[in-house]
Amino acid sequence: MKSTILTVLVAASVAQAQSFELSETKKRIESPRQMFFEAKLSPFTPLLDRPFSNLPATERPYYAVFGGGAMLLGEIEFDYQFFQKFGSLAGAVSVGYSEKFGKAIDKLTGDRVEQSTGLRIVPIKAMLVYRWDWAKEKFNVPLVPYVKGAFVAMPYFLLNGTDVETYGVKRGEGVKFGLAGVLGLSLQMDFLDQRLARDFDSSVGVNHTYLFAEGTIQEMALFSPGTSLDFSSKHFMFGLGFEF
Amino acid sequence: MMRLLTLGFLLSGLTAWAQTSLVPEIALHRVEDPATDTYTFGPGACGDTITMRWSNTLTTNVASCSQNPFKLWASETDCADTPGTGDKRYDDVPAATVQGIRAGSWTLKLAELPGFANVPTDGGTQAVCGSTGLSKTHHICGNIEYTLFTGQFCGTTGTKLAAHSFKLVYDTLPPTAPTITSSAAEDKAVRINFEYDSDTSNVTVEVRESSDAGEGEYRQLNETVATNKLIRATGLQNTVAYDVRIRAKDAAGNVSDPSASVTITPIDTLGFFAYYQEKGGTDAGGCSTGLGLIPTLIGLWALRRARKQARSNS
């Protein structure tokens, strides 16, 4: 009986050693990684009604015209990693697009009319990104938490009918600036099919593939307080990331 | 025995397929618009000359035993195997050119198409390019008689019509007037939804102030492709009543009678921006916050400093 247990233990330790060797070999043959690409979507509700909190909800502009619902924001992001020791630190840029359309309001009656009115935004961010992938690299833990700090420039276009809307001499288009903080968690999906993941690396150079979710707090009224257009938001984004 | 029969059947089928695939495939189209196989024109284009192109689209060259040329002609009837009486012939293309150069072009004068040049055999009035109340279709045809080299001897013979015969349509008949199905007032504009007949390519909108009685007061404002089924008359004044009607236009430029008119008054509307301003918003648009550029300036300063540092280290 003792000899059987001994045999099992020896076999297990040999298997573990082989597995470790395989893992080490994998690391050695992995292509260098420097970039990260993300594609993500988010239900995005700008806090355009925040300066009008003293009004009844039905009279607040975003609620009255667009019904208060969320926009769908799509975004892509490129990171360049310049530090890879205890986690990775990267400089990044991202660009997104979102639009929402509603019915214009009859100035005399206050009724909604057939003419459409719309809001289009193009958020552009310059970011610093820190991903704590030390545990993933060292112990193959497939979870990578990360934080991002961003400077945001957001061109916006407000339409009535097919044209940018004017009000007196004011035009409904411009650029807003702000800051954003992001906290996220990504799940490395290589463990689902390690061979496929290695092939993806050897054939096109993508080291790892991630599914991720991140929470964003975006403050766009820091530099223009009062009742200016406020595109601040708190929103979650979900997406797919490729490290290469 | 059965196997031999099957083998023979397969071999003959394969040979037939190979011979079929070697027959030149010739396409005809207009140089200016290769995507369509019909060119519609009106009286205004009667003095025009158009350039046609033929192309042998078979990818492999053909070892043809025949030296018959590729014939080109225009006909008032569907393309036959050979040009008929009254058809307008164009210069033949030598077989060697069809097999070797594989493409070419020629010009034709619209006014010389057979439907305009021939005196009707039934004693009717001769049509003239430029006359109205007339619709006439011409077919541009091409055909080559071939004899294929089967590997040992000249074998199968046949004729091959151009794969896409091209149509030239002279059209002076206006389309049916379109129908307004619904309309809506917008800010300094009106929106018209409509239905149209198959001959219509574009729709135009005309307006007049309702207080103007005269027919001549209508002015044309906008035009759209018919498939949109929606047209806007823009540049109007709010709170002024307008009579609005639409007309159909076909590809040859013929314009229909007007539709029944509707009376609409453009309204003052508040889009999101105006509504926000009405509620006390103060945003002026533009890059309204110079303060927002501060992080950018800090970033540029840091970048410049880092590059300077890197240069001094090296």
Coordinates of C-alpha atoms in Angstrom, one line a residue:
Chain A
M1 CA 0.0 0.0 0.0
K2 CA 2.8 2.3 1.0
S3 CA 4.6 1.6 -2.2
T4 CA 1.5 2.5 -4.2
I5 CA 1.1 5.8 -2.4
L6 CA 4.8 6.5 -3.0
T7 CA 4.4 5.7 -6.7
V8 CA 1.4 8.1 -7.0
L9 CA 3.2 10.9 -5.2
V10 CA 6.3 10.5 -7.4
A11 CA 4.2 10.4 -10.6
A12 CA 2.3 13.6 -9.5
S13 CA 5.5 15.5 -8.7
V14 CA 7.0 14.5 -12.1
A15 CA 3.8 15.6 -13.8
Q16 CA 3.9 18.9 -11.9
A17 CA 7.5 19.4 -12.8
Q18 CA 6.7 18.7 -16.5
S19 CA 3.8 21.1 -16.3
F20 CA 6.1 23.8 -14.8
E21 CA 8.7 23.1 -17.6
L22 CA 6.0 23.5 -20.2
S23 CA 4.8 26.7 -18.7
E24 CA 8.4 28.0 -18.6
T25 CA 8.9 26.9 -22.2
K26 CA 5.7 28.7 -23.2
K27 CA 7.0 31.9 -21.6
R28 CA 10.3 31.6 -23.4
I29 CA 8.6 31.2 -26.8
E30 CA 6.0 33.9 -26.2
S31 CA 6.5 36.9 -28.6
P32 CA 7.3 40.3 -27.0
R33 CA 4.3 42.3 -26.1
Q34 CA 4.1 46.1 -26.1
M35 CA 0.6 47.1 -27.3
F36 CA -2.9 46.6 -26.1
F37 CA -6.1 47.1 -28.2
E38 CA -9.6 47.3 -26.7
A39 CA -13.0 47.5 -28.4
K40 CA -15.8 48.3 -26.0
L41 CA -19.4 49.3 -25.6
S42 CA -21.3 51.1 -22.9
P43 CA -24.7 52.4 -22.0
F44 CA -23.9 56.0 -21.5
T45 CA -26.1 58.6 -19.9
P46 CA -24.5 62.1 -19.8
L47 CA -25.5 64.2 -16.8
L48 CA -26.8 67.0 -19.0
D49 CA -29.7 67.5 -16.6
R50 CA -27.5 67.9 -13.5
P51 CA -27.4 71.8 -13.8
F52 CA -31.2 71.7 -14.0
S53 CA -31.9 69.7 -10.8
N54 CA -34.1 72.5 -9.6
L55 CA -36.6 71.9 -12.4
P56 CA -39.2 69.1 -12.5
A57 CA -37.8 66.1 -14.2
T58 CA -40.1 66.4 -17.2
E59 CA -38.7 69.9 -17.9
R60 CA -35.1 69.0 -17.7
P61 CA -33.6 69.2 -21.3
Y62 CA -32.2 65.7 -21.7
Y63 CA -35.2 64.1 -20.1
A64 CA -37.7 66.2 -22.0
V65 CA -36.1 65.8 -25.5
F66 CA -34.5 62.3 -25.3
G67 CA -36.6 60.7 -22.6
G68 CA -33.7 60.4 -20.2
G69 CA -32.5 57.0 -21.6
A70 CA -29.0 55.9 -22.1
M71 CA -27.0 56.4 -25.3
L72 CA -24.9 53.5 -26.8
L73 CA -21.3 54.5 -26.7
G74 CA -18.7 52.6 -28.7
E75 CA -15.0 53.1 -28.1
I76 CA -11.6 51.7 -29.3
E77 CA -8.4 52.2 -27.4
F78 CA -4.7 51.6 -28.1
D79 CA -2.1 51.3 -25.3
Y80 CA 1.7 51.4 -25.6
Q81 CA 3.4 49.7 -22.7
F82 CA 6.6 51.4 -21.7
F83 CA 7.1 49.7 -18.3
Q84 CA 6.7 45.9 -17.7
K85 CA 8.1 44.9 -14.3
F86 CA 5.6 44.8 -11.5
G87 CA 2.6 45.1 -13.8
S88 CA 2.6 47.2 -16.9
L89 CA 2.3 50.9 -17.4
A90 CA 1.1 52.3 -20.7
G91 CA 0.3 55.5 -22.5
A92 CA -3.0 55.2 -24.4
V93 CA -5.4 57.0 -26.6
S94 CA -9.0 56.2 -27.3
V95 CA -11.8 57.5 -29.4
G96 CA -15.5 56.8 -29.2
Y97 CA -18.8 57.7 -30.8
S98 CA -22.3 57.9 -29.6
E99 CA -25.5 59.5 -30.8
K100 CA -29.1 59.9 -29.6
F101 CA -32.1 61.2 -31.4
G102 CA -35.5 62.4 -30.2
K103 CA -38.4 64.6 -31.3
A104 CA -38.1 68.4 -31.4
I105 CA -40.6 70.4 -29.4
D106 CA -43.2 72.8 -30.9
K107 CA -42.2 76.2 -29.5
L108 CA -45.8 77.4 -29.2
T109 CA -47.6 74.4 -27.9
G110 CA -44.8 72.5 -26.2
D111 CA -45.9 69.3 -28.1
R112 CA -43.4 67.0 -29.6
V113 CA -43.3 67.2 -33.4
E114 CA -42.2 64.9 -36.2
Q115 CA -38.9 66.8 -36.7
S116 CA -35.9 65.0 -35.1
T117 CA -33.3 66.6 -32.9
G118 CA -30.1 64.8 -32.1
L119 CA -26.9 64.8 -30.0
R120 CA -23.7 63.4 -31.3
I121 CA -20.5 63.1 -29.2
V122 CA -16.9 61.9 -30.0
P123 CA -15.1 61.4 -26.8
I124 CA -11.3 61.4 -27.2
K125 CA -9.0 60.4 -24.3
A126 CA -5.3 60.5 -23.6
M127 CA -4.6 58.1 -20.8
L128 CA -2.1 56.5 -18.4
V129 CA -3.0 52.8 -17.8
Y130 CA -1.6 50.6 -15.1
R131 CA -2.4 46.8 -15.4
W132 CA -1.5 44.7 -12.4
D133 CA -0.6 41.5 -14.4
W134 CA 2.2 40.4 -12.1
A135 CA 0.0 37.6 -10.7
K136 CA -1.0 36.5 -14.1
E137 CA 2.6 36.4 -15.4
K138 CA 3.9 34.7 -12.2
F139 CA 1.2 32.3 -11.2
N140 CA -1.1 32.2 -14.2
V141 CA -4.0 33.8 -12.3
P142 CA -6.3 34.8 -15.2
L143 CA -7.6 38.0 -13.6
V144 CA -5.9 41.4 -14.3
P145 CA -7.1 44.5 -12.4
Y146 CA -6.3 47.9 -13.9
V147 CA -6.7 51.6 -13.4
K148 CA -6.7 54.4 -15.9
G149 CA -6.4 58.2 -15.6
A150 CA -7.6 60.2 -18.6
F151 CA -7.7 63.7 -20.0
V152 CA -10.9 63.9 -22.1
A153 CA -11.6 66.1 -25.1
M154 CA -15.2 65.7 -26.3
P155 CA -16.4 67.3 -29.6
Y156 CA -20.2 67.5 -29.6
F157 CA -22.8 68.3 -32.2
L158 CA -26.4 69.2 -31.4
L159 CA -28.8 68.9 -34.4
N160 CA -32.2 70.1 -35.2
G161 CA -33.5 68.4 -38.3
T162 CA -30.5 67.7 -40.4
D163 CA -28.4 70.7 -39.4
V164 CA -26.4 71.9 -36.4
E165 CA -28.9 73.9 -34.3
T166 CA -28.4 77.5 -33.6
Y167 CA -29.9 79.7 -30.9
G168 CA -29.4 83.3 -31.7
V169 CA -25.7 83.6 -32.5
K170 CA -24.9 80.4 -30.5
R171 CA -24.2 77.3 -32.4
G172 CA -24.8 73.8 -30.9
E173 CA -21.4 72.4 -31.5
G174 CA -18.0 72.6 -29.8
V175 CA -15.5 70.8 -27.7
K176 CA -15.7 70.1 -23.9
F177 CA -12.7 69.1 -21.8
G178 CA -12.6 67.0 -18.6
L179 CA -10.9 64.3 -16.6
A180 CA -11.8 60.7 -16.1
G181 CA -10.9 57.8 -13.8
V182 CA -11.4 54.1 -14.7
L183 CA -11.2 51.0 -12.5
G184 CA -11.5 47.7 -14.3
L185 CA -11.0 44.0 -14.2
S186 CA -10.1 41.8 -17.2
L187 CA -10.3 38.1 -17.5
Q188 CA -7.6 36.5 -19.6
M189 CA -9.3 33.9 -21.8
D190 CA -6.2 31.9 -22.8
F191 CA -7.0 29.2 -20.2
L192 CA -10.1 28.2 -22.3
D193 CA -7.9 26.9 -25.1
Q194 CA -4.2 27.3 -24.4
R195 CA -3.1 25.7 -27.7
L196 CA -5.3 28.1 -29.7
A197 CA -3.9 31.0 -27.6
R198 CA -0.4 30.0 -28.5
D199 CA -1.3 29.7 -32.2
F200 CA -2.8 33.1 -32.1
D201 CA 0.5 34.4 -30.7
S202 CA 2.7 32.5 -33.1
S203 CA 0.6 33.3 -36.2
V204 CA -0.4 36.9 -35.7
G205 CA 1.5 37.9 -32.5
V206 CA -1.4 38.4 -30.1
N207 CA -0.1 37.2 -26.8
H208 CA -3.3 37.3 -24.8
T209 CA -7.0 37.9 -25.3
Y210 CA -9.2 39.4 -22.5
L211 CA -12.8 40.0 -21.7
F212 CA -13.1 43.0 -19.4
A213 CA -15.5 45.3 -17.5
E214 CA -14.6 48.7 -16.2
G215 CA -16.3 51.5 -14.4
T216 CA -15.7 55.1 -15.4
I217 CA -16.2 58.3 -13.6
Q218 CA -16.0 61.2 -16.0
E219 CA -16.1 64.8 -14.9
M220 CA -16.6 67.2 -17.8
A221 CA -17.7 70.3 -16.0
L222 CA -14.5 71.0 -14.1
F223 CA -13.4 73.6 -16.5
S224 CA -16.8 75.1 -17.4
P225 CA -19.0 75.1 -14.3
G226 CA -22.5 76.5 -14.1
T227 CA -25.2 75.7 -16.6
S228 CA -23.0 74.9 -19.5
L229 CA -23.5 71.6 -21.3
D230 CA -22.4 68.9 -18.9
F231 CA -21.3 65.6 -20.4
S232 CA -20.1 64.1 -17.1
S233 CA -21.1 60.5 -16.5
K234 CA -20.7 57.4 -14.4
H235 CA -20.9 54.4 -16.7
F236 CA -19.7 50.8 -17.1
M237 CA -18.0 49.6 -20.2
F238 CA -17.6 46.0 -21.5
G239 CA -15.4 44.8 -24.2
L240 CA -12.7 42.6 -25.7
G241 CA -9.0 43.3 -25.4
F242 CA -5.9 42.0 -27.3
E243 CA -2.4 42.3 -26.0
F244 CA 0.3 42.0 -28.6
Chain B
M1 CA -19.7 -3.0 -70.3
M2 CA -21.7 -0.8 -68.0
R3 CA -18.5 0.7 -66.6
L4 CA -17.3 1.5 -70.1
L5 CA -20.6 3.2 -70.9
T6 CA -20.4 5.3 -67.8
L7 CA -16.8 6.3 -68.5
G8 CA -17.8 7.2 -72.1
F9 CA -20.7 9.3 -70.9
L10 CA -18.5 11.1 -68.3
L11 CA -15.8 11.8 -70.9
S12 CA -18.2 13.2 -73.5
G13 CA -19.8 15.3 -70.8
L14 CA -16.4 16.6 -69.7
T15 CA -15.5 17.4 -73.4
A16 CA -18.8 19.2 -73.9
W17 CA -18.2 21.2 -70.8
A18 CA -14.6 22.1 -71.8
Q19 CA -15.8 23.2 -75.2
T20 CA -18.6 25.3 -73.8
S21 CA -16.2 27.0 -71.4
L22 CA -13.8 27.9 -74.3
V23 CA -16.5 29.9 -76.2
P24 CA -15.7 33.6 -76.0
E25 CA -17.8 35.5 -73.4
I26 CA -18.3 39.0 -74.7
A27 CA -19.8 41.8 -72.7
L28 CA -21.0 45.2 -74.0
H29 CA -21.4 48.3 -72.0
R30 CA -21.1 52.1 -72.1
V31 CA -17.6 53.4 -71.2
E32 CA -19.0 56.2 -69.0
D33 CA -21.1 53.8 -66.9
P34 CA -20.0 50.2 -67.1
A35 CA -22.3 49.1 -64.3
T36 CA -25.6 49.5 -66.1
D37 CA -26.9 47.9 -69.3
T38 CA -29.4 50.6 -70.3
Y39 CA -28.8 54.2 -71.3
T40 CA -31.9 56.4 -71.3
F41 CA -31.8 59.7 -73.2
G42 CA -34.1 62.5 -74.2
P43 CA -34.3 65.0 -77.1
G44 CA -31.6 67.1 -75.5
A45 CA -29.0 64.3 -76.1
C46 CA -29.8 63.7 -79.8
G47 CA -26.6 65.5 -80.9
D48 CA -24.5 63.3 -78.6
T49 CA -22.0 60.6 -79.5
I50 CA -21.5 57.8 -76.9
T51 CA -18.6 55.5 -76.6
M52 CA -19.3 51.8 -76.3
R53 CA -16.9 49.1 -75.2
W54 CA -16.8 45.4 -75.8
S55 CA -14.7 43.0 -73.8
N56 CA -13.9 39.3 -74.0
T57 CA -14.2 38.2 -70.4
L58 CA -13.0 34.6 -70.8
T59 CA -10.0 34.3 -68.7
T60 CA -8.1 31.8 -70.8
N61 CA -7.2 32.4 -74.4
V62 CA -9.1 30.5 -77.1
A63 CA -7.6 28.5 -79.8
S64 CA -10.1 29.2 -82.5
C65 CA -10.0 27.7 -85.9
S66 CA -12.3 30.3 -87.3
Q67 CA -11.3 33.7 -88.6
N68 CA -14.9 35.1 -88.5
P69 CA -14.9 38.6 -87.1
F70 CA -17.0 39.9 -84.2
K71 CA -20.0 41.8 -85.6
L72 CA -21.5 44.8 -84.0
W73 CA -24.8 46.4 -84.8
A74 CA -27.8 48.4 -83.5
S75 CA -31.3 47.1 -83.9
E76 CA -34.8 48.2 -83.1
T77 CA -35.7 44.6 -82.3
D78 CA -34.1 42.0 -79.9
C79 CA -30.6 40.9 -80.9
A80 CA -30.6 38.1 -83.4
D81 CA -27.7 35.9 -84.5
T82 CA -26.9 38.1 -87.4
P83 CA -27.7 41.7 -88.3
G84 CA -31.0 42.1 -90.1
T85 CA -32.4 44.5 -92.7
G86 CA -32.5 48.1 -91.4
D87 CA -30.0 47.4 -88.6
K88 CA -27.2 49.9 -88.2
R89 CA -23.8 48.1 -88.7
Y90 CA -20.6 49.2 -87.0
D91 CA -17.1 48.2 -87.9
D92 CA -16.4 44.4 -87.4
V93 CA -13.7 43.4 -84.9
P94 CA -11.2 40.8 -86.3
A95 CA -11.2 37.4 -84.5
A96 CA -7.5 37.9 -83.7
T97 CA -8.4 41.1 -81.8
V98 CA -11.2 39.3 -79.9
Q99 CA -8.8 36.6 -78.9
G100 CA -5.7 38.7 -78.4
I101 CA -6.3 42.2 -77.3
R102 CA -9.7 41.1 -75.8
A103 CA -11.3 44.6 -75.5
G104 CA -12.0 47.6 -77.6
S105 CA -14.3 50.5 -78.0
W106 CA -16.3 52.3 -80.7
T107 CA -18.5 55.4 -80.9
L108 CA -22.0 55.7 -82.1
K109 CA -24.2 58.8 -82.8
L110 CA -27.5 58.6 -81.1
A111 CA -29.3 60.5 -84.0
E112 CA -28.1 57.8 -86.4
L113 CA -29.7 54.8 -84.6
P114 CA -31.9 52.8 -87.0
G115 CA -35.2 53.9 -85.4
F116 CA -34.4 57.5 -86.4
A117 CA -32.7 56.8 -89.8
N118 CA -35.1 54.3 -91.4
V119 CA -38.3 55.1 -93.2
P120 CA -41.1 52.9 -91.7
T121 CA -42.0 50.0 -94.0
D122 CA -45.6 50.3 -93.0
G123 CA -45.8 53.8 -94.4
G124 CA -46.0 55.5 -91.0
T125 CA -44.3 58.7 -90.1
Q126 CA -40.6 58.5 -89.7
A127 CA -39.4 59.2 -86.2
V128 CA -36.8 61.8 -85.7
C129 CA -34.5 62.1 -82.8
G130 CA -35.7 65.2 -81.1
S131 CA -39.4 64.7 -81.6
T132 CA -41.7 64.4 -78.6
G133 CA -44.4 62.1 -77.5
L134 CA -42.2 59.1 -78.4
S135 CA -40.5 56.2 -76.7
K136 CA -38.1 54.1 -78.7
T137 CA -35.7 51.3 -77.6
H138 CA -32.6 50.2 -79.5
H139 CA -30.5 47.1 -78.8
I140 CA -26.8 47.1 -79.3
C141 CA -25.8 43.6 -80.4
G142 CA -22.6 41.7 -80.9
N143 CA -22.0 38.2 -82.3
I144 CA -19.2 36.0 -83.2
E145 CA -19.3 32.8 -85.2
Y146 CA -16.7 30.4 -83.8
T147 CA -15.1 27.1 -84.6
L148 CA -13.3 25.4 -81.7
F149 CA -10.0 23.5 -81.9
T150 CA -10.7 20.3 -79.9
G151 CA -7.1 19.2 -79.6
Q152 CA -6.8 17.3 -82.9
F153 CA -9.0 19.0 -85.4
C154 CA -11.4 21.9 -85.8
G155 CA -14.6 20.7 -84.5
T156 CA -17.6 22.3 -82.9
T157 CA -19.0 25.4 -84.5
G158 CA -21.6 27.8 -83.3
T159 CA -22.5 31.4 -82.8
K160 CA -22.1 33.5 -79.6
L161 CA -24.1 36.5 -78.9
A162 CA -22.6 39.2 -76.7
A163 CA -23.4 38.2 -73.2
H164 CA -25.0 41.5 -72.2
S165 CA -26.8 43.1 -75.0
F166 CA -27.1 46.8 -74.3
K167 CA -30.2 49.0 -74.6
L168 CA -30.4 52.6 -75.7
V169 CA -33.8 54.0 -74.7
Y170 CA -35.1 57.2 -76.3
D171 CA -37.8 58.5 -74.0
T172 CA -39.8 61.7 -74.3
L173 CA -42.8 60.5 -72.3
P174 CA -43.1 61.9 -68.9
P175 CA -43.7 59.7 -65.9
T176 CA -47.0 59.6 -64.0
A177 CA -47.4 62.4 -61.4
P178 CA -46.3 61.2 -58.0
T179 CA -48.7 61.0 -55.1
I180 CA -48.2 62.8 -51.7
T181 CA -49.0 60.2 -49.0
S182 CA -48.3 62.4 -45.9
S183 CA -46.8 65.7 -45.0
A184 CA -45.4 67.4 -41.9
A185 CA -44.4 70.8 -40.8
E186 CA -40.8 71.3 -39.7
D187 CA -38.7 74.2 -38.6
K188 CA -38.3 76.4 -41.7
A189 CA -39.1 73.4 -43.8
V190 CA -41.8 70.9 -44.8
R191 CA -41.5 67.2 -45.2
I192 CA -43.3 65.3 -47.9
N193 CA -43.7 61.5 -48.1
F194 CA -44.7 60.2 -51.6
E195 CA -45.3 57.3 -53.9
Y196 CA -44.0 57.2 -57.5
D197 CA -44.2 55.0 -60.6
S198 CA -41.5 52.8 -61.9
D199 CA -40.4 55.2 -64.6
T200 CA -39.5 57.9 -62.0
S201 CA -35.9 58.4 -61.1
N202 CA -36.0 61.7 -59.2
V203 CA -38.7 63.9 -57.5
T204 CA -38.7 67.6 -57.2
V205 CA -40.7 69.8 -54.8
E206 CA -42.3 73.2 -55.6
V207 CA -43.8 75.7 -53.2
R208 CA -45.6 79.0 -53.2
E209 CA -47.0 81.1 -50.4
S210 CA -50.7 80.3 -50.1
S211 CA -51.5 83.9 -50.3
D212 CA -50.1 83.9 -53.9
A213 CA -52.8 82.8 -56.3
G214 CA -50.9 82.5 -59.6
E215 CA -49.6 79.2 -61.0
G216 CA -46.4 81.0 -61.9
E217 CA -45.7 81.7 -58.3
Y218 CA -44.6 78.1 -57.7
R219 CA -40.8 77.8 -57.4
Q220 CA -38.8 74.6 -57.4
L221 CA -36.7 74.1 -54.3
N222 CA -35.2 70.7 -53.7
E223 CA -34.7 67.4 -55.6
T224 CA -34.2 63.9 -54.3
V225 CA -33.9 60.4 -55.7
A226 CA -37.3 58.7 -55.9
T227 CA -36.3 55.7 -53.8
N228 CA -36.0 57.9 -50.7
K229 CA -39.8 58.3 -50.8
L230 CA -39.3 61.5 -48.8
I231 CA -38.4 65.0 -49.8
R232 CA -38.0 68.2 -47.8
A233 CA -38.6 71.8 -49.0
T234 CA -36.2 73.9 -47.0
G235 CA -35.4 77.5 -46.6
L236 CA -39.0 78.5 -45.8
Q237 CA -40.4 81.0 -43.3
N238 CA -42.0 79.7 -40.1
T239 CA -45.7 80.6 -39.5
V240 CA -46.2 81.3 -43.2
A241 CA -48.6 78.9 -45.1
Y242 CA -47.3 77.3 -48.2
D243 CA -48.9 75.3 -51.0
V244 CA -46.5 72.4 -51.7
R245 CA -46.6 70.0 -54.6
I246 CA -44.1 67.5 -56.2
R247 CA -43.2 66.4 -59.7
A248 CA -41.6 63.2 -61.0
K249 CA -38.6 63.2 -63.3
D250 CA -37.4 60.2 -65.3
A251 CA -33.9 59.2 -66.4
A252 CA -34.2 61.0 -69.7
G253 CA -35.2 64.2 -67.9
N254 CA -38.9 64.2 -68.7
V255 CA -40.9 65.9 -66.0
S256 CA -44.4 64.8 -65.0
D257 CA -47.5 66.9 -64.2
P258 CA -47.5 68.2 -60.6
S259 CA -49.1 66.2 -57.9
A260 CA -52.1 67.5 -56.0
S261 CA -50.9 70.2 -53.6
V262 CA -51.0 70.3 -49.8
T263 CA -51.0 73.4 -47.6
I264 CA -48.5 73.4 -44.7
T265 CA -47.2 76.0 -42.3
P266 CA -43.6 75.6 -41.1
I267 CA -43.4 75.9 -37.3
D268 CA -40.9 77.2 -34.7
T269 CA -39.4 74.1 -33.0
L270 CA -37.0 73.7 -30.2
G271 CA -34.3 71.1 -30.7
F272 CA -32.2 70.0 -27.8
F273 CA -29.9 72.9 -27.9
A274 CA -32.6 75.6 -28.1
Y275 CA -34.7 73.8 -25.4
Y276 CA -31.7 73.7 -23.1
Q277 CA -31.1 77.5 -23.7
E278 CA -34.7 78.2 -23.1
K279 CA -34.5 76.5 -19.7
G280 CA -31.6 78.7 -18.7
G281 CA -28.5 76.9 -20.2
T282 CA -25.6 79.3 -20.9
D283 CA -23.4 77.2 -23.2
A284 CA -22.2 79.3 -26.1
G285 CA -20.8 76.4 -28.2
G286 CA -17.3 76.2 -29.6
C287 CA -14.2 75.5 -27.5
S288 CA -15.8 77.5 -24.7
T289 CA -13.3 76.6 -22.0
G290 CA -9.8 77.7 -22.3
L291 CA -9.1 76.2 -18.9
G292 CA -9.7 72.7 -20.4
L293 CA -6.5 73.1 -22.4
I294 CA -4.4 73.3 -19.2
P295 CA -3.9 69.5 -19.0
T296 CA -2.9 69.4 -22.6
L297 CA -0.3 72.2 -22.1
I298 CA 1.1 70.3 -19.0
G299 CA 1.3 67.1 -21.1
L300 CA 3.2 68.9 -23.9
W301 CA 5.5 70.5 -21.4
A302 CA 6.3 67.1 -19.8
L303 CA 6.9 65.5 -23.1
R304 CA 9.3 68.3 -24.2
R305 CA 11.1 68.0 -20.9
A306 CA 11.4 64.2 -21.2
R307 CA 12.8 64.5 -24.7
K308 CA 15.3 67.2 -23.6
Q309 CA 16.4 64.9 -20.8
A310 CA 16.8 62.0 -23.1
R311 CA 19.0 64.1 -25.5
S312 CA 21.2 65.3 -22.7
N313 CA 21.7 61.7 -21.4
S314 CA 22.7 60.5 -24.8

